[in-house]
Coordinates of C-alpha atoms in Angstrom, one line a residue:
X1 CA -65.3 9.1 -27.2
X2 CA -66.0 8.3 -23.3
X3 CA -62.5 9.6 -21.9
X4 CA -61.6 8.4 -18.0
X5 CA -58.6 10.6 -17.0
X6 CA -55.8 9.2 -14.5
X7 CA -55.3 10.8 -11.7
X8 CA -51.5 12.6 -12.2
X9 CA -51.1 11.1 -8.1
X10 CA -51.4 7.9 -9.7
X11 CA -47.7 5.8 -9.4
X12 CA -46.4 6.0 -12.7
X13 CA -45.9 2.5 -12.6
X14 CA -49.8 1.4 -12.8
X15 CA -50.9 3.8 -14.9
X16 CA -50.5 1.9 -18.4
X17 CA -52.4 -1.2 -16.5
X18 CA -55.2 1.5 -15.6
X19 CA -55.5 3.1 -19.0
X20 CA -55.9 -0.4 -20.1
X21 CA -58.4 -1.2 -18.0
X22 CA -60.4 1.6 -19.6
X23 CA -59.6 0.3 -22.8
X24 CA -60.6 -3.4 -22.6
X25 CA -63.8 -1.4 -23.1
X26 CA -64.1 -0.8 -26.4
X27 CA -64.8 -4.7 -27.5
X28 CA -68.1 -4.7 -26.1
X29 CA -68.6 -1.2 -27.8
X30 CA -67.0 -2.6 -30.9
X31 CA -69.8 -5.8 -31.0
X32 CA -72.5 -3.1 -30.2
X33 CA -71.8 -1.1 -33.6
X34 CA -69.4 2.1 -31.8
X35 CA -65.8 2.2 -32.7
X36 CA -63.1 4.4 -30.6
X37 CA -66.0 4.6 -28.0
X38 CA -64.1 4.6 -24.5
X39 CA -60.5 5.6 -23.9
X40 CA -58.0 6.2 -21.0
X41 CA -55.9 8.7 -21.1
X42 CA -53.3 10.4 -18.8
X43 CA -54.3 13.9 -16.5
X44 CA -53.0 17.1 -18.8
X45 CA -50.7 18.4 -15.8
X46 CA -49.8 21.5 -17.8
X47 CA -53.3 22.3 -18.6
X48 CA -54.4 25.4 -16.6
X49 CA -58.0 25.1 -17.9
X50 CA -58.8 21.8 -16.5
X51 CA -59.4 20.8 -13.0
X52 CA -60.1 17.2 -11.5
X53 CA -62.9 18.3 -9.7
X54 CA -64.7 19.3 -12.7
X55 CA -67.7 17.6 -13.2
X56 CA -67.0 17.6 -16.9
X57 CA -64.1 15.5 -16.8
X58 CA -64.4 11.4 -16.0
X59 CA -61.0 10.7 -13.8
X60 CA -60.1 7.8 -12.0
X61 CA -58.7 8.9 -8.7
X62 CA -55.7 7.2 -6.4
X63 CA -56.6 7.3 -3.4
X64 CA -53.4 6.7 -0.3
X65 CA -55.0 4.9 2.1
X66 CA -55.1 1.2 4.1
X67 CA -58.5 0.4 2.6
X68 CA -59.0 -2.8 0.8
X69 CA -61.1 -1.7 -2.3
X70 CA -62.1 0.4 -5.0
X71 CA -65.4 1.7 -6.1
X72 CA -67.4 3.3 -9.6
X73 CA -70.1 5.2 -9.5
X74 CA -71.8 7.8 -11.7
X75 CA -73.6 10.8 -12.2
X76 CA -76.6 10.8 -14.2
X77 CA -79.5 12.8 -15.7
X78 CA -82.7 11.3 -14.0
X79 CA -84.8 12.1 -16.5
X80 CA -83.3 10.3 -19.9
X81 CA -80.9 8.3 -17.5
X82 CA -78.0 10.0 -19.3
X83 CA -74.8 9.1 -17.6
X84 CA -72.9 12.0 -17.3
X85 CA -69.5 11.8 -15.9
X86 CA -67.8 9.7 -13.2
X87 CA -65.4 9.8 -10.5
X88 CA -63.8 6.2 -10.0
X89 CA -61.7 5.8 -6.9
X90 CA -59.2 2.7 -6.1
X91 CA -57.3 2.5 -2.8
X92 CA -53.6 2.2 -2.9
X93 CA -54.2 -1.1 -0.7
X94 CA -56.2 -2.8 -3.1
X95 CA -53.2 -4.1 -4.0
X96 CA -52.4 -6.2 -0.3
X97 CA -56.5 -7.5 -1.3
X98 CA -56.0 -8.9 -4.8
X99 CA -52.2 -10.1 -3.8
X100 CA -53.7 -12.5 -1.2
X101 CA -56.9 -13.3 -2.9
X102 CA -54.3 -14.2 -6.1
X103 CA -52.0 -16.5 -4.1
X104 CA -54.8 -18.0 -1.8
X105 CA -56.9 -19.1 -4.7
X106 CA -54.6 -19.8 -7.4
X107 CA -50.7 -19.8 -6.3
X108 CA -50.8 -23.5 -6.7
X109 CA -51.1 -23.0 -10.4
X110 CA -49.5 -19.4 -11.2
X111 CA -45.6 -19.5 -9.9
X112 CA -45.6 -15.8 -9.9
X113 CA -48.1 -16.0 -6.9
X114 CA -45.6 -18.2 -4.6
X115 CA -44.2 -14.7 -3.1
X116 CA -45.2 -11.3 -0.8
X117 CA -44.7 -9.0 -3.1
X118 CA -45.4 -9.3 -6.8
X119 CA -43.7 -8.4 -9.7
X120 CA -44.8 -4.9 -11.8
X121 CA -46.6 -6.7 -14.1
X122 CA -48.4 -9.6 -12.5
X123 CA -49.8 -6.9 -10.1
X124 CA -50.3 -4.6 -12.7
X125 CA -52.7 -7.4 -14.2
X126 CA -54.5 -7.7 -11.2
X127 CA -55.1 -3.6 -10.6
X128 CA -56.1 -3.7 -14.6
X129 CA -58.9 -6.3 -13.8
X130 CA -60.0 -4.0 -10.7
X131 CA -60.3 -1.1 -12.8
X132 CA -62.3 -2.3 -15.9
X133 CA -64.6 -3.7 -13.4
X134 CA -65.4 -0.5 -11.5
X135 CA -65.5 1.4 -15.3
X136 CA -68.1 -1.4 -15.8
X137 CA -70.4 0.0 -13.0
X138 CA -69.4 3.7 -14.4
X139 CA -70.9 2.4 -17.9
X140 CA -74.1 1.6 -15.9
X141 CA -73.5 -2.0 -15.9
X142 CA -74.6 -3.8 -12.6
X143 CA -73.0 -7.1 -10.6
X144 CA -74.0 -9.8 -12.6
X145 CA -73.6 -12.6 -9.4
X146 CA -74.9 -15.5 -11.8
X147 CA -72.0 -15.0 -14.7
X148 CA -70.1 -17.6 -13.4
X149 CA -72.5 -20.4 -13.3
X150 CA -72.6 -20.4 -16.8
X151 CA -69.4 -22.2 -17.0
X152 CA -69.0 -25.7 -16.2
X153 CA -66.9 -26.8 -13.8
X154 CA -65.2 -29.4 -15.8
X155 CA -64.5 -26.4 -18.2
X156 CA -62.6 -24.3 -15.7
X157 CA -59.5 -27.1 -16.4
X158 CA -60.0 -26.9 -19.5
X159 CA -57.0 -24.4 -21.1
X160 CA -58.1 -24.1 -24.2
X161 CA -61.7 -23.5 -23.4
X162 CA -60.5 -21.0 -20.8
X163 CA -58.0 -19.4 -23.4
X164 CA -61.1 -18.7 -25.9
X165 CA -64.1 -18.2 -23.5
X166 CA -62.3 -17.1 -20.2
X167 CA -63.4 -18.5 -16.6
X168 CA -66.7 -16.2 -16.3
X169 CA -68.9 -14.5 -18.4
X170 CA -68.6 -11.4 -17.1
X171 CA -66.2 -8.9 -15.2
X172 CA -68.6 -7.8 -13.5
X173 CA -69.3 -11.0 -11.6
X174 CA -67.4 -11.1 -8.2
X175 CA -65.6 -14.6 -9.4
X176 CA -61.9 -13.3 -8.7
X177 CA -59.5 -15.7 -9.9
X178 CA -59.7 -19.3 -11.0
X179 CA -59.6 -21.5 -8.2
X180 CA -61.0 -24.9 -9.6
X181 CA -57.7 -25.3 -12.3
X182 CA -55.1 -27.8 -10.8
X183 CA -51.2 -27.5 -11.1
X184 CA -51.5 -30.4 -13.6
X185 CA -54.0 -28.6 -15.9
X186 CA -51.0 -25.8 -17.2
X187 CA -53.8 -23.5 -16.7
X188 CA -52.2 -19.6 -18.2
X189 CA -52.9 -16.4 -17.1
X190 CA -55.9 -16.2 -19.9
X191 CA -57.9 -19.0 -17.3
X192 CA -57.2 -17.5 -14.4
X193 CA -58.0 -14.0 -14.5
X194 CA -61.8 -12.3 -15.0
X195 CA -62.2 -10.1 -18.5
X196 CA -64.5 -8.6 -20.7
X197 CA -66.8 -11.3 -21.3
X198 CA -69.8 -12.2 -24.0
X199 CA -72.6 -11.1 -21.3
X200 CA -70.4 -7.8 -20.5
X201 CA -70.7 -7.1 -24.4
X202 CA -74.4 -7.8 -24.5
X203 CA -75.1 -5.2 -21.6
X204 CA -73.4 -3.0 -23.5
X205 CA -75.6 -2.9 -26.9
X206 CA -79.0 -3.2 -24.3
X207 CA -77.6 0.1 -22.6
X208 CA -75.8 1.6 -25.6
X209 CA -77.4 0.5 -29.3
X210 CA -80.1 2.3 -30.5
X211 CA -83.4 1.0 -31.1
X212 CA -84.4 4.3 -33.1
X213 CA -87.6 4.2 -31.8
X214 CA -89.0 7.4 -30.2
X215 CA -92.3 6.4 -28.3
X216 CA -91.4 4.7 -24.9
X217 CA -93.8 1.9 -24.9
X218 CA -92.7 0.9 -27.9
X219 CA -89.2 1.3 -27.0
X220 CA -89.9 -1.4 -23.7
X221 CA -91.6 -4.0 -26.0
X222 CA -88.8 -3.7 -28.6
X223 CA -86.2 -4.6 -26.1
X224 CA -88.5 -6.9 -24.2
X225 CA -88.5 -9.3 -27.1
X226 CA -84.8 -8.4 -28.3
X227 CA -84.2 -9.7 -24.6
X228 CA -86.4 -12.8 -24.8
X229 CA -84.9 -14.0 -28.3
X230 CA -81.6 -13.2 -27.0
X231 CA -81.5 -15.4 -24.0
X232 CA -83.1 -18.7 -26.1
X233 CA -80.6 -18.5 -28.3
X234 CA -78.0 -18.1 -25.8
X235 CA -78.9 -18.8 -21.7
X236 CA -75.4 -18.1 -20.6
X237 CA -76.1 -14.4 -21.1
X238 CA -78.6 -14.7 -18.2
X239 CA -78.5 -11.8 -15.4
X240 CA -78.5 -13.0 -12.1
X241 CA -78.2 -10.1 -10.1
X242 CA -76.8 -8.9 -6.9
X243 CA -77.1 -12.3 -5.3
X244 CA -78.1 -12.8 -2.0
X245 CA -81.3 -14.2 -2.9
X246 CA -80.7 -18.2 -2.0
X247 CA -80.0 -19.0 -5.6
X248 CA -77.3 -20.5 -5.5
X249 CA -77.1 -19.9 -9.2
X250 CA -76.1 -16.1 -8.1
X251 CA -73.5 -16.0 -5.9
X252 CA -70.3 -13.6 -4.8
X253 CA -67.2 -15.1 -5.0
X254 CA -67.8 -18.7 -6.7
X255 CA -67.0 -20.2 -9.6
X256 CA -68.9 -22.9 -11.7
X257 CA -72.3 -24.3 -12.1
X258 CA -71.5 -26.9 -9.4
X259 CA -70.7 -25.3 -6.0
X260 CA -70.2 -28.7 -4.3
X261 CA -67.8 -30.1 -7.3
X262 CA -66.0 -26.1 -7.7
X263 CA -65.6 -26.1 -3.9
X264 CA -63.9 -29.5 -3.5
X265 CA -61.4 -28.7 -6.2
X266 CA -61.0 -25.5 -4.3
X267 CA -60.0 -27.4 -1.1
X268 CA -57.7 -29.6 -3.4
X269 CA -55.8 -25.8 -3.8
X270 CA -56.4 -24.7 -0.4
X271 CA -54.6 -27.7 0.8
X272 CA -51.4 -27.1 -1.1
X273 CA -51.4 -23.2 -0.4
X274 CA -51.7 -23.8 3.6
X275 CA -48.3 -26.1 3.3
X276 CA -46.5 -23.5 1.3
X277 CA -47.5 -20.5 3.4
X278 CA -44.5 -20.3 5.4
X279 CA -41.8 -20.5 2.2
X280 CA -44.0 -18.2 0.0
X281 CA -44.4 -15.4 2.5
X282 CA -40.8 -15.0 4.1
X283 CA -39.7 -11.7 4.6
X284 CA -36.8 -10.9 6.9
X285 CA -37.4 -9.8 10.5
X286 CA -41.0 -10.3 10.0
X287 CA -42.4 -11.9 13.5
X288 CA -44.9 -14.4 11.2
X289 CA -47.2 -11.6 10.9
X290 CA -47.7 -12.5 7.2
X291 CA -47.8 -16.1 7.8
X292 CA -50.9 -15.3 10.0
X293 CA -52.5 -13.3 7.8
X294 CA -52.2 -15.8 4.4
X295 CA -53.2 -18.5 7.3
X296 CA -56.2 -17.0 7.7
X297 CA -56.8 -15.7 3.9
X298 CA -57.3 -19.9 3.7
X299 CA -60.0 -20.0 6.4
X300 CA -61.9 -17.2 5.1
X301 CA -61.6 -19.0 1.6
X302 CA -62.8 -22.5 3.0
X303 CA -65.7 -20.5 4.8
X304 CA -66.9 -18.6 1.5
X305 CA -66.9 -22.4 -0.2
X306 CA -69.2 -23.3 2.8
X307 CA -71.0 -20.5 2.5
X308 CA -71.8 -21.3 -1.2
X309 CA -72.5 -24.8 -0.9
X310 CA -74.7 -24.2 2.0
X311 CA -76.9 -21.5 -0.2
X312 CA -78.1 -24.8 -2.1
X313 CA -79.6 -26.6 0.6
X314 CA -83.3 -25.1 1.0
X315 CA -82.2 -22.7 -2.2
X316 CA -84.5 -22.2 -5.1
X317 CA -84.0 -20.7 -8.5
X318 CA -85.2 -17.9 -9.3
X319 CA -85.4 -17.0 -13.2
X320 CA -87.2 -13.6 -13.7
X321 CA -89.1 -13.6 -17.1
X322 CA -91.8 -11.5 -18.8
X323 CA -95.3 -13.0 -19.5
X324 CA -94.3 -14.2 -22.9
X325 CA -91.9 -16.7 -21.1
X326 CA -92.7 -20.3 -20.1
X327 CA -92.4 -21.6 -16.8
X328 CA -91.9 -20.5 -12.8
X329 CA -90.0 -17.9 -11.9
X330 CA -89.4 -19.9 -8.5
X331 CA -88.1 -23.3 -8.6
X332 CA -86.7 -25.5 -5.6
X333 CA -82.8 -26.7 -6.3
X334 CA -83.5 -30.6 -7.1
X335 CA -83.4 -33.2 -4.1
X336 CA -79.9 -34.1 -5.2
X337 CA -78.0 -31.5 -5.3
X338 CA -79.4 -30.3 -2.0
X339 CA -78.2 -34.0 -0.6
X340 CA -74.7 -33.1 -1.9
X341 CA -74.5 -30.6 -1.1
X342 CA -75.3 -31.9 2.7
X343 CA -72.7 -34.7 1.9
X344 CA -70.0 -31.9 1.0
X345 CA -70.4 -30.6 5.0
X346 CA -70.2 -34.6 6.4
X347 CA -67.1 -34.7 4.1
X348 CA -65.1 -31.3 5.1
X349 CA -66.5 -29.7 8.0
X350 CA -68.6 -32.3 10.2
X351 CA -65.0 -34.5 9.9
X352 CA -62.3 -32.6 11.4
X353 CA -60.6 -30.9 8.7
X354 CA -56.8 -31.8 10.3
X355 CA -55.3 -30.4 7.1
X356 CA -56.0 -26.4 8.4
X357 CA -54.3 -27.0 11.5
X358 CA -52.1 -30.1 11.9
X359 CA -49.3 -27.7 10.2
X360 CA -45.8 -27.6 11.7
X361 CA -46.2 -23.8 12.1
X362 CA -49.5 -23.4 13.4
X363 CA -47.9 -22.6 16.8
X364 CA -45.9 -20.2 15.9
X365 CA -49.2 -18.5 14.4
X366 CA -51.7 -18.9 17.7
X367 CA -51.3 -21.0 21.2
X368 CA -55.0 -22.4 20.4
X369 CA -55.0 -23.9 16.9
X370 CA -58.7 -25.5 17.8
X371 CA -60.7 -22.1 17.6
X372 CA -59.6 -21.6 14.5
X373 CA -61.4 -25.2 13.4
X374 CA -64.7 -23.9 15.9
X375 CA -64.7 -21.0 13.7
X376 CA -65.1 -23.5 10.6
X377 CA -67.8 -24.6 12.8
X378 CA -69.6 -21.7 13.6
X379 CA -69.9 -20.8 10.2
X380 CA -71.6 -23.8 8.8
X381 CA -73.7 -24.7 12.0
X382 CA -75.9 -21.6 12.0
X383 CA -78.9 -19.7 11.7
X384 CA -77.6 -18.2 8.7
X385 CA -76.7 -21.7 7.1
X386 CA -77.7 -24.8 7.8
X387 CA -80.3 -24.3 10.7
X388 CA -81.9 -21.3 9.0
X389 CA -85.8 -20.9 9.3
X390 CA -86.6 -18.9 5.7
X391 CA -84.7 -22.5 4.4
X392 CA -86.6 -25.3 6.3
X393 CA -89.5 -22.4 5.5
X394 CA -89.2 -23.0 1.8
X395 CA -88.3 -26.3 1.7
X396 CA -91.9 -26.9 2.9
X397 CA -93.7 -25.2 1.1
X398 CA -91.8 -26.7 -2.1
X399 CA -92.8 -29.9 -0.8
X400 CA -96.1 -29.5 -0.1
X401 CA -96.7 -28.8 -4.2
X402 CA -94.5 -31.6 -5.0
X403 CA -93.6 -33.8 -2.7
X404 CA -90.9 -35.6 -4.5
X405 CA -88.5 -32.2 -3.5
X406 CA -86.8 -32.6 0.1
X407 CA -89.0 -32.4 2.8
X408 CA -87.4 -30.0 5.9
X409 CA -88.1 -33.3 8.1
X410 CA -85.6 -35.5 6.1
X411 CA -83.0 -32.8 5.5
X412 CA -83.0 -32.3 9.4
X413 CA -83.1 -35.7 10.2
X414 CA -80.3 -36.3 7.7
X415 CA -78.3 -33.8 9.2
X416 CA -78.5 -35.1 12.1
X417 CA -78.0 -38.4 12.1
X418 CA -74.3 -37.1 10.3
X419 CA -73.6 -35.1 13.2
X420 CA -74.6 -37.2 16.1
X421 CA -73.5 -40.5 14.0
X422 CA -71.2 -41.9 17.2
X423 CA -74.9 -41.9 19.2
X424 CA -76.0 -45.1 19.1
X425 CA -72.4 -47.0 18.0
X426 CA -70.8 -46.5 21.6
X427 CA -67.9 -44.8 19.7
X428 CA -65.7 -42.4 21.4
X429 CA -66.5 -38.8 20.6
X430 CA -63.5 -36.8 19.9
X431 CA -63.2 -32.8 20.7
X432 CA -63.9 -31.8 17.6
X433 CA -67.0 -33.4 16.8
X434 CA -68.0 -32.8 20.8
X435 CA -67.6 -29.1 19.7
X436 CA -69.9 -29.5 16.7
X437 CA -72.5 -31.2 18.5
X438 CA -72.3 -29.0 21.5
X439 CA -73.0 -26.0 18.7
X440 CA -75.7 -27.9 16.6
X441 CA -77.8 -28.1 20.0
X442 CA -76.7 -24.3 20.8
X443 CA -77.7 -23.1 17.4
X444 CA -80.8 -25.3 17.6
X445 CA -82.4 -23.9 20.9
X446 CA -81.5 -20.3 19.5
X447 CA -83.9 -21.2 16.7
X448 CA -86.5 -22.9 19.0
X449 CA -86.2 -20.0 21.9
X450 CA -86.5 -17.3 19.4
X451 CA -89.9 -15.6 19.8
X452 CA -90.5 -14.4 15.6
X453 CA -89.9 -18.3 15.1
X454 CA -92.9 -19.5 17.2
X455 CA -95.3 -20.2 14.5
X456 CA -93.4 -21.9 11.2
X457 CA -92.9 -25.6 11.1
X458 CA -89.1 -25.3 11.3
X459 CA -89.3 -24.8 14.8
X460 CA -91.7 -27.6 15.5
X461 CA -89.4 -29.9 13.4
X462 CA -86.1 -28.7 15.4
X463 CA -87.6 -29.1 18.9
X464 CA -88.6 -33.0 17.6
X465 CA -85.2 -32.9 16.8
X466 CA -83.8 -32.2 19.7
X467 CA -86.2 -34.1 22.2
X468 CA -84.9 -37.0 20.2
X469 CA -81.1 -36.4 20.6
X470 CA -82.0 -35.5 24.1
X471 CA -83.7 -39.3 25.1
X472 CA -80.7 -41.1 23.1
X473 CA -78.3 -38.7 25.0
X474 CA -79.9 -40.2 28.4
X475 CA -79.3 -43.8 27.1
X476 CA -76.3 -43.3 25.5
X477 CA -73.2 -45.7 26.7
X478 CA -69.9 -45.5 26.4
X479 CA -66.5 -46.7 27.9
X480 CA -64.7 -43.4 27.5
X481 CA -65.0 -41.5 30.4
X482 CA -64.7 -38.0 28.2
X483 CA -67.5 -39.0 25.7
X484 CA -69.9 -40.6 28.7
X485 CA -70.1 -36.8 30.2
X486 CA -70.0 -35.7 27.0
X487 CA -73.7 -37.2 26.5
X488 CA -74.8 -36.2 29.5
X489 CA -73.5 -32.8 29.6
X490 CA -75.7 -32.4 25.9
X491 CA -78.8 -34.0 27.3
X492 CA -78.5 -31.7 30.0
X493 CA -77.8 -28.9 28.0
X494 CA -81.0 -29.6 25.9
X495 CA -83.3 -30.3 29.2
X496 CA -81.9 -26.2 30.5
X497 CA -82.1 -24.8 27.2
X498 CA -86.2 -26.1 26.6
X499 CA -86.9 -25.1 30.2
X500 CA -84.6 -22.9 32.2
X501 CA -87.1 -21.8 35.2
X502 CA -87.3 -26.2 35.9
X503 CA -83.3 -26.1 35.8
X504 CA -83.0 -23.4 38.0
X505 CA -85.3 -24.7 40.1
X506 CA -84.0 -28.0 40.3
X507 CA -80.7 -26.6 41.5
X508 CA -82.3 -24.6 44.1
X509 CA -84.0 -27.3 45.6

């Protein structure tokens, strides 16, 4: 069998939940046709003939130190691709990363979450799900970022779908810890923790069953077919890859096939973990430190949902296939989901999101609760996100082949018109939204100043966009004092940022 040794520096206390780790293993071998394949199994201390630096022994090392993570790589022969041995290492404070990502995303749900420090076993779940996954890369099995949009998101509140199929696929997905179940759905720990899932045991028999045929080519075809019958008989077992690709079919830390619908049930959570913070998180004599740091555990969580909503507008799908498959490898996301996905930002981040901060602890947390709503902000309003080139790019070309997809003009002038909605109504502007338009023209002039952007049509289409808001600025009326500068401070702010050397002039004159 494949044996992954614990490091004897391990605390005794997690090494049952490592070994098991190893262990959850042996399913997948089990479906691929190997019994007793893959066992943990504790260090020999008394053994003089073996050391852990031997390259002939897998271990998986403790590491004592403050970094948040673990990792699992592996040696291997180049030429047969052999894997040979592996050294997996976790960090002792892995533990303070999957403690707040536990509580953050599903304390409403799990009671055991509602505190600072967990009991032996709920943690020693958590470490148990970080080590199977890092084995999983030592096995030779890479991030699979699309597991989790095979599940539905009406099926992650669904316990006894959960209980038999799990929330993801794979374990090797990032997708954490269910954050779409609600306190009413008596979601248990079986739906809200990753495991060894059906795609998991399918990379296993494609890296581990023999085909028992010796010449290569023949070997590639064989598995080329095995591959495409596989996946038409069952598309859930799909590999979506590292993500990062603007399918937002494949993405790190999401959950569903529905970003927009997963991340609104998400902020349904988020909601009722930001009002608990406080009485989860007491510890004597502590001067809020760990009040802050859950507090902003939520932001980054609401970011990450914006960040995966935001991969749908101008996303495509991209399906790799073999010649004997039908169909594009590149498709656009439809129309509709890239409107609501648009609609999900108007909803949560282009309204001020008063849950985050109007909090009777906030000032006991930071003298200047607004920045952390600007950083909300910054995050969707950007070149990364929502003013991003490559995405008003694509969205044009996918257009131009058919042009029922959205067109880069209507998305921006949808976007907008949601942003700079009080324009033409002689509504007062409050902060908030002045600090979101003040950014959307900021952002906007970035993309339009920017040299590399000179010849696409996104630029053109933002400059149009911005001349626009510019002459309504000029006309604008209002009988708040605050929101009448407020215009003319952003037409004025558009006029410097299109031509600085006729501003400076202007005030040199």
């Amino acid at each position: 069998p494949i044996i992954y040794y614990i490091d004897p520096a391990t605390p005794k206390q997690w090494v049952p939940y490592l070994i098991a780790g190893v262990n959850d293993w042996n399913v997948a071998f089990e479906a691929a046709g190997w019994k007793n394949a893959i066992r943990g199994e504790e260090w020999p201390v008394d053994d003089p003939t073996m050391s852990l630096e031997d390259a002939r022994f897998s271990v998986i090392r403790y590491l004592a130190s403050p970094t948040q993570n673990a990792y699992g790589p592996n040696v291997h022969d180049p030429r047969s691709g052999e894997i040979i041995e592996s050294h997996v290492g976790w960090y002792h404070n892995v533990m303070s990363l999957v403690h707040d990502w536990y509580q953050i995303q599903v304390g409403p749900v799990d009671p055991r979450a509602r505190s600072i420090k967990y009991d032996e076993e709920l943690m020693g779940d958590l470490i148990r799900f970080v080590s199977s996954h890092e084995v999983g890369h030592t096995l030779g099995l890479r991030h699979n970022m699309g597991a989790s949009a095979q599940t539905p998101v009406e099926k992650l509140r669904d316990k006894e779908w959960l209980e038999e199929n799990g929330h993801t696929i794979s374990i090797m997905d990032y997708a954490r810890f269910n954050y779409v179940a609600q306190p009413e759905d008596n979601i248990g720990k079986s739906g809200l923790y990753p495991r060894i899932g059906e795609y998991d045991k399918w990379a296993i028999e494609f890296g581990y069953k023999p085909s028992y045929i010796d010449d290569v080519k023949e070997d590639h075809l064989y598995w080329n077919k095995v591959i495409i019958d596989r996946l038409e008989k069952n598309p859930r077992l799909w590999f979506g890859g590292e993500g990062g690709n603007s399918d937002p079919r494949s993405q790190t830390e999401d959950l569903g096939d529905d970003s927009v619908k997963a991340s609104d049930y998400g902020i349904m959570n988020l909601k009722r973990v930001v009002a608990a913070i406080p009485e989860w998180n007491a510890e004597e004599a502590d001067m809020y430190k760990n009040v802050k740091r859950m507090y902003e555990g939520v932001i980054s969580q609401f970011n990450r949902y914006s960040g995966h909503v935001g991969t749908n507008i101008g996303g495509r799908y991209v399906t790799q296939k073999s010649i004997e498959q039908p169909g594009p490898v590149y498709a656009p996301v439809p129309k509709e989901k890239q409107k609501a996905a648009l609609d999900y930002f108007n909803r949560n981040v282009f309204t001020r999101p008063s849950w985050l901060v109007d909090l009777p602890y906030i000032y006991n947390i930071t003298d200047q609760p607004d920045n952390y709503l600007h950083s909300v902000v910054n995050n969707v309003v950007s070149t990364s996100n929502l003013l991003n080139i490559a995405k008003l790019t694509r969205m044009g070309q996918f257009a131009q082949a058919d042009p029922s997809n959205y067109k880069p003009e209507e998305y921006l002038s949808d976007l907008t018109s949601m942003i700079f909605s009080e324009l033409d109504k002689r509504q007062a502007v409050d902060s908030y939204r002045r600090y979101l338009q003040r950014r959307f023209v900021s952002v906007a002039l970035t993309v339009v100043n920017n040299k590399d952007n000179a010849l696409t049509d996104g630029r053109a289409l933002i400059l149009a966009e911005l001349k626009n808001i510019e002459t309504r600025a000029r006309k604008a009326k209002s009988s708040d004092s605050v929101t009448k500068t407020h215009w003319q401070s952003i037409a004025q702010q558009i006029e410097e940022g299109l031509h600085p050397s006729a501003s400076i002039a202007g005030s040199n004159r």
